[in-house]
Amino acid sequence: QQQDDCGPNYDQTCYNDGSVDPRGVRPALHPGLNRFNTPSLVEAADTAPFFHNNSVSTLEETVAYYNTEAFNQSPGAFTSSGKNRQVKLDSSQVLAVALFLRSINVLENIRSANKLDEKALNLRGKASDEMLKLAMAETEDAIQVLTEAVINPYPAALEKLKAAYALQKSALSGFGFGKSKHLQKAISLRNEVRGLMVDEG
């Protein structure tokens, strides 16, 4: 199926049936929506290095790139009707955007780690350990995302995440009530981290 509602002004041809356009490009489209299915930004912070050629190592540098002349003088800086899409962020705004991306990444890691630890609590033996290893990887990702921040406004959160990881590690070598106690405490610590990072009031 072919639709003429893609591109920056929604006036270009796009395809949602997997067909190839005349330039030989097969767009990644979301079936039925006729829009490009772009990657989520939720866990962007733990996918360094960035860009197609891995040329930028930090999230802050990545955000700052969109301020450069190279980007702002590119063909994508203006729509075909001349609407200006140039980005102009000051240094504090660059850090704020990067921090926002880091924060939503950590919160997703916490959500996932807690869910996996809860599953591990309800399993036994090897199945429990495998689930716990996945939860540990999520906690480790959260630690890495905060550790790599140019400015980390959540030092207490980072320490709690490290403590939660240590508890998970102990749980992996334990069993029975001790394992359960360690995992419940790890979940509790990560919930405290969420409380430090999110004002739910």
mmCIF file of C-alpha atoms in Angstrom:
data_model
loop_
_atom_site.group_PDB
_atom_site.id
_atom_site.type_symbol
_atom_site.label_atom_id
_atom_site.label_comp_id
_atom_site.label_asym_id
_atom_site.label_seq_id
_atom_site.Cartn_x
_atom_site.Cartn_y
_atom_site.Cartn_z
ATOM 1 C CA GLN A 1 0.000 0.000 0.000
ATOM 2 C CA GLN A 2 1.357 3.432 -0.932
ATOM 3 C CA GLN A 3 0.546 6.668 0.887
ATOM 4 C CA ASP A 4 1.634 10.230 0.191
ATOM 5 C CA ASP A 5 1.882 11.400 3.779
ATOM 6 C CA CYS A 6 5.488 10.774 4.822
ATOM 7 C CA GLY A 7 8.489 13.081 5.064
ATOM 8 C CA PRO A 8 8.918 16.342 7.018
ATOM 9 C CA ASN A 9 5.866 17.944 5.382
ATOM 10 C CA TYR A 10 3.806 14.736 5.101
ATOM 11 C CA ASP A 11 3.806 15.055 1.308
ATOM 12 C CA GLN A 12 6.196 12.281 0.257
ATOM 13 C CA THR A 13 5.537 8.672 -0.652
ATOM 14 C CA CYS A 14 5.875 6.048 2.028
ATOM 15 C CA TYR A 15 5.162 2.340 2.048
ATOM 16 C CA ASN A 16 3.859 0.084 4.787
ATOM 17 C CA ASP A 17 3.810 -3.245 2.995
ATOM 18 C CA GLY A 18 7.568 -3.869 2.953
ATOM 19 C CA SER A 19 7.923 -2.818 -0.663
ATOM 20 C CA VAL A 20 10.962 -0.907 -1.890
ATOM 21 C CA ASP A 21 10.647 2.695 -3.011
ATOM 22 C CA PRO A 22 12.118 3.826 -6.380
ATOM 23 C CA ARG A 23 15.461 4.708 -4.764
ATOM 24 C CA GLY A 24 15.879 1.148 -3.503
ATOM 25 C CA VAL A 25 15.213 2.078 0.115
ATOM 26 C CA ARG A 26 13.089 -0.198 2.253
ATOM 27 C CA PRO A 27 11.764 2.054 5.043
ATOM 28 C CA ALA A 28 11.173 0.679 8.536
ATOM 29 C CA LEU A 29 7.498 1.449 8.866
ATOM 30 C CA HIS A 30 5.007 0.568 11.529
ATOM 31 C CA PRO A 31 2.316 -1.554 9.872
ATOM 32 C CA GLY A 32 -0.904 0.318 9.311
ATOM 33 C CA LEU A 33 0.323 3.673 10.577
ATOM 34 C CA ASN A 34 2.257 4.849 7.516
ATOM 35 C CA ARG A 35 4.925 6.406 9.718
ATOM 36 C CA PHE A 36 8.550 5.505 10.303
ATOM 37 C CA ASN A 37 8.990 3.397 13.412
ATOM 38 C CA THR A 38 11.948 5.203 15.004
ATOM 39 C CA PRO A 39 13.920 3.573 17.827
ATOM 40 C CA SER A 40 12.767 4.430 21.332
ATOM 41 C CA LEU A 41 14.765 6.955 23.346
ATOM 42 C CA VAL A 42 13.893 5.297 26.671
ATOM 43 C CA GLU A 43 17.123 3.294 26.812
ATOM 44 C CA ALA A 44 19.204 5.481 24.511
ATOM 45 C CA ALA A 45 21.628 6.420 27.289
ATOM 46 C CA ASP A 46 23.045 2.899 27.603
ATOM 47 C CA THR A 47 23.676 2.402 23.882
ATOM 48 C CA ALA A 48 26.974 4.323 23.604
ATOM 49 C CA PRO A 49 28.901 4.959 21.442
ATOM 50 C CA PHE A 50 26.432 6.977 19.389
ATOM 51 C CA PHE A 51 25.551 7.693 15.751
ATOM 52 C CA HIS A 52 25.795 5.271 12.849
ATOM 53 C CA ASN A 53 29.598 5.283 12.919
ATOM 54 C CA ASN A 54 30.045 5.232 16.727
ATOM 55 C CA SER A 55 31.862 8.571 16.480
ATOM 56 C CA VAL A 56 30.564 10.089 19.735
ATOM 57 C CA SER A 57 31.180 8.461 23.095
ATOM 58 C CA THR A 58 28.923 10.398 25.496
ATOM 59 C CA LEU A 59 25.252 11.245 25.513
ATOM 60 C CA GLU A 60 26.028 14.878 26.317
ATOM 61 C CA GLU A 61 28.229 15.191 23.208
ATOM 62 C CA THR A 62 25.466 13.565 21.185
ATOM 63 C CA VAL A 63 22.887 16.130 22.291
ATOM 64 C CA ALA A 64 25.389 18.954 21.740
ATOM 65 C CA TYR A 65 25.953 17.820 18.138
ATOM 66 C CA TYR A 66 22.487 19.101 17.227
ATOM 67 C CA ASN A 67 23.721 22.631 18.009
ATOM 68 C CA THR A 68 26.528 22.451 15.482
ATOM 69 C CA GLU A 69 26.715 24.224 12.142
ATOM 70 C CA ALA A 70 27.098 20.817 10.492
ATOM 71 C CA PHE A 71 23.614 19.875 11.649
ATOM 72 C CA ASN A 72 21.966 23.287 11.502
ATOM 73 C CA GLN A 73 23.130 23.923 7.933
ATOM 74 C CA SER A 74 22.170 20.462 6.697
ATOM 75 C CA PRO A 75 19.234 19.891 4.331
ATOM 76 C CA GLY A 76 17.166 18.694 7.281
ATOM 77 C CA ALA A 77 17.462 22.040 9.074
ATOM 78 C CA PHE A 78 14.531 23.416 7.069
ATOM 79 C CA THR A 79 11.370 21.823 5.756
ATOM 80 C CA SER A 80 10.686 22.061 2.033
ATOM 81 C CA SER A 81 8.299 24.927 2.809
ATOM 82 C CA GLY A 82 11.136 26.791 4.565
ATOM 83 C CA LYS A 83 10.114 26.175 8.184
ATOM 84 C CA ASN A 84 13.167 26.476 10.433
ATOM 85 C CA ARG A 85 14.005 23.337 12.412
ATOM 86 C CA GLN A 86 17.437 24.449 13.602
ATOM 87 C CA VAL A 87 18.350 23.582 17.174
ATOM 88 C CA LYS A 88 19.732 26.236 19.527
ATOM 89 C CA LEU A 89 20.435 24.915 23.016
ATOM 90 C CA ASP A 90 22.768 26.526 25.535
ATOM 91 C CA SER A 91 25.152 24.345 27.540
ATOM 92 C CA SER A 92 22.795 24.014 30.510
ATOM 93 C CA GLN A 93 19.992 22.895 28.183
ATOM 94 C CA VAL A 94 22.276 20.308 26.578
ATOM 95 C CA LEU A 95 23.028 18.880 30.025
ATOM 96 C CA ALA A 96 19.322 19.001 30.951
ATOM 97 C CA VAL A 97 18.281 17.040 27.855
ATOM 98 C CA ALA A 98 21.021 14.471 28.453
ATOM 99 C CA LEU A 99 20.033 14.178 32.116
ATOM 100 C CA PHE A 100 16.397 13.662 31.145
ATOM 101 C CA LEU A 101 17.426 10.841 28.785
ATOM 102 C CA ARG A 102 19.660 9.318 31.462
ATOM 103 C CA SER A 103 16.867 9.545 34.039
ATOM 104 C CA ILE A 104 14.227 7.806 31.924
ATOM 105 C CA ASN A 105 16.800 5.131 31.086
ATOM 106 C CA VAL A 106 17.542 4.485 34.772
ATOM 107 C CA LEU A 107 13.836 4.438 35.646
ATOM 108 C CA GLU A 108 13.211 1.845 32.931
ATOM 109 C CA ASN A 109 16.159 -0.226 34.224
ATOM 110 C CA ILE A 110 14.650 -0.077 37.726
ATOM 111 C CA ARG A 111 11.211 -1.118 36.485
ATOM 112 C CA SER A 112 12.667 -4.030 34.563
ATOM 113 C CA ALA A 113 15.082 -5.146 37.331
ATOM 114 C CA ASN A 114 12.308 -5.140 39.921
ATOM 115 C CA LYS A 115 10.024 -7.190 37.696
ATOM 116 C CA LEU A 116 12.786 -9.704 36.979
ATOM 117 C CA ASP A 117 13.790 -9.979 40.656
ATOM 118 C CA GLU A 118 10.140 -10.592 41.569
ATOM 119 C CA LYS A 119 10.015 -13.380 38.987
ATOM 120 C CA ALA A 120 13.243 -14.822 40.391
ATOM 121 C CA LEU A 121 11.633 -14.897 43.850
ATOM 122 C CA ASN A 122 8.850 -17.109 42.496
ATOM 123 C CA LEU A 123 11.143 -19.555 40.708
ATOM 124 C CA ARG A 124 13.564 -22.191 41.955
ATOM 125 C CA GLY A 125 17.023 -23.405 41.011
ATOM 126 C CA LYS A 126 18.520 -22.593 37.628
ATOM 127 C CA ALA A 127 15.391 -20.796 36.367
ATOM 128 C CA SER A 128 15.541 -18.421 39.334
ATOM 129 C CA ASP A 129 19.264 -17.795 38.812
ATOM 130 C CA GLU A 130 18.810 -17.029 35.101
ATOM 131 C CA MET A 131 16.066 -14.526 35.890
ATOM 132 C CA LEU A 132 18.276 -12.960 38.570
ATOM 133 C CA LYS A 133 21.170 -12.585 36.106
ATOM 134 C CA LEU A 134 18.881 -10.636 33.772
ATOM 135 C CA ALA A 135 17.823 -8.418 36.682
ATOM 136 C CA MET A 136 21.473 -7.837 37.599
ATOM 137 C CA ALA A 137 22.209 -6.721 34.033
ATOM 138 C CA GLU A 138 19.429 -4.113 34.309
ATOM 139 C CA THR A 139 20.813 -2.822 37.620
ATOM 140 C CA GLU A 140 24.298 -2.722 36.129
ATOM 141 C CA ASP A 141 22.982 -0.697 33.160
ATOM 142 C CA ALA A 142 21.408 1.829 35.546
ATOM 143 C CA ILE A 143 24.715 2.158 37.428
ATOM 144 C CA GLN A 144 26.609 2.691 34.170
ATOM 145 C CA VAL A 145 24.154 5.326 32.905
ATOM 146 C CA LEU A 146 24.537 7.425 36.071
ATOM 147 C CA THR A 147 28.295 6.831 36.341
ATOM 148 C CA GLU A 148 28.890 8.126 32.801
ATOM 149 C CA ALA A 149 26.928 11.360 33.347
ATOM 150 C CA VAL A 150 28.964 14.561 33.025
ATOM 151 C CA ILE A 151 27.073 15.803 36.080
ATOM 152 C CA ASN A 152 25.219 13.301 38.249
ATOM 153 C CA PRO A 153 22.709 15.096 40.501
ATOM 154 C CA TYR A 154 21.787 11.767 42.128
ATOM 155 C CA PRO A 155 24.912 10.562 44.001
ATOM 156 C CA ALA A 156 22.784 8.886 46.682
ATOM 157 C CA ALA A 157 20.811 7.072 43.976
ATOM 158 C CA LEU A 158 24.032 5.729 42.470
ATOM 159 C CA GLU A 159 25.181 4.378 45.847
ATOM 160 C CA LYS A 160 21.811 2.691 46.421
ATOM 161 C CA LEU A 161 21.963 1.072 43.001
ATOM 162 C CA LYS A 162 25.451 -0.263 43.762
ATOM 163 C CA ALA A 163 24.163 -1.643 47.069
ATOM 164 C CA ALA A 164 21.203 -3.263 45.264
ATOM 165 C CA TYR A 165 23.598 -4.886 42.803
ATOM 166 C CA ALA A 166 25.740 -6.241 45.658
ATOM 167 C CA LEU A 167 22.602 -7.746 47.218
ATOM 168 C CA GLN A 168 21.668 -9.368 43.925
ATOM 169 C CA LYS A 169 25.174 -10.804 43.667
ATOM 170 C CA SER A 170 24.873 -12.246 47.167
ATOM 171 C CA ALA A 171 21.450 -13.657 46.305
ATOM 172 C CA LEU A 172 22.912 -15.420 43.280
ATOM 173 C CA SER A 173 25.255 -17.415 45.501
ATOM 174 C CA GLY A 174 22.624 -17.950 48.209
ATOM 175 C CA PHE A 175 19.421 -19.923 48.527
ATOM 176 C CA GLY A 176 16.176 -20.119 50.438
ATOM 177 C CA PHE A 177 15.238 -17.396 52.912
ATOM 178 C CA GLY A 178 18.610 -15.611 52.588
ATOM 179 C CA LYS A 179 18.229 -15.296 48.824
ATOM 180 C CA SER A 180 14.682 -14.021 49.180
ATOM 181 C CA LYS A 181 15.714 -11.476 51.808
ATOM 182 C CA HIS A 182 18.528 -10.130 49.610
ATOM 183 C CA LEU A 183 16.267 -9.745 46.585
ATOM 184 C CA GLN A 184 13.495 -8.037 48.527
ATOM 185 C CA LYS A 185 16.025 -5.560 49.926
ATOM 186 C CA ALA A 186 17.436 -4.955 46.409
ATOM 187 C CA ILE A 187 13.921 -4.184 45.140
ATOM 188 C CA SER A 188 13.365 -1.850 48.094
ATOM 189 C CA LEU A 189 16.619 0.018 47.396
ATOM 190 C CA ARG A 190 15.762 0.488 43.734
ATOM 191 C CA ASN A 191 12.345 1.820 44.733
ATOM 192 C CA GLU A 192 14.156 4.329 46.954
ATOM 193 C CA VAL A 193 16.218 5.368 43.927
ATOM 194 C CA ARG A 194 13.014 5.928 41.985
ATOM 195 C CA GLY A 195 11.762 8.113 44.858
ATOM 196 C CA LEU A 196 14.964 10.183 44.713
ATOM 197 C CA MET A 197 14.639 10.727 40.986
ATOM 198 C CA VAL A 198 10.893 11.199 40.535
ATOM 199 C CA ASP A 199 8.646 13.664 42.335
ATOM 200 C CA GLU A 200 5.325 11.838 42.367
ATOM 201 C CA GLY A 201 3.604 14.442 44.573
#
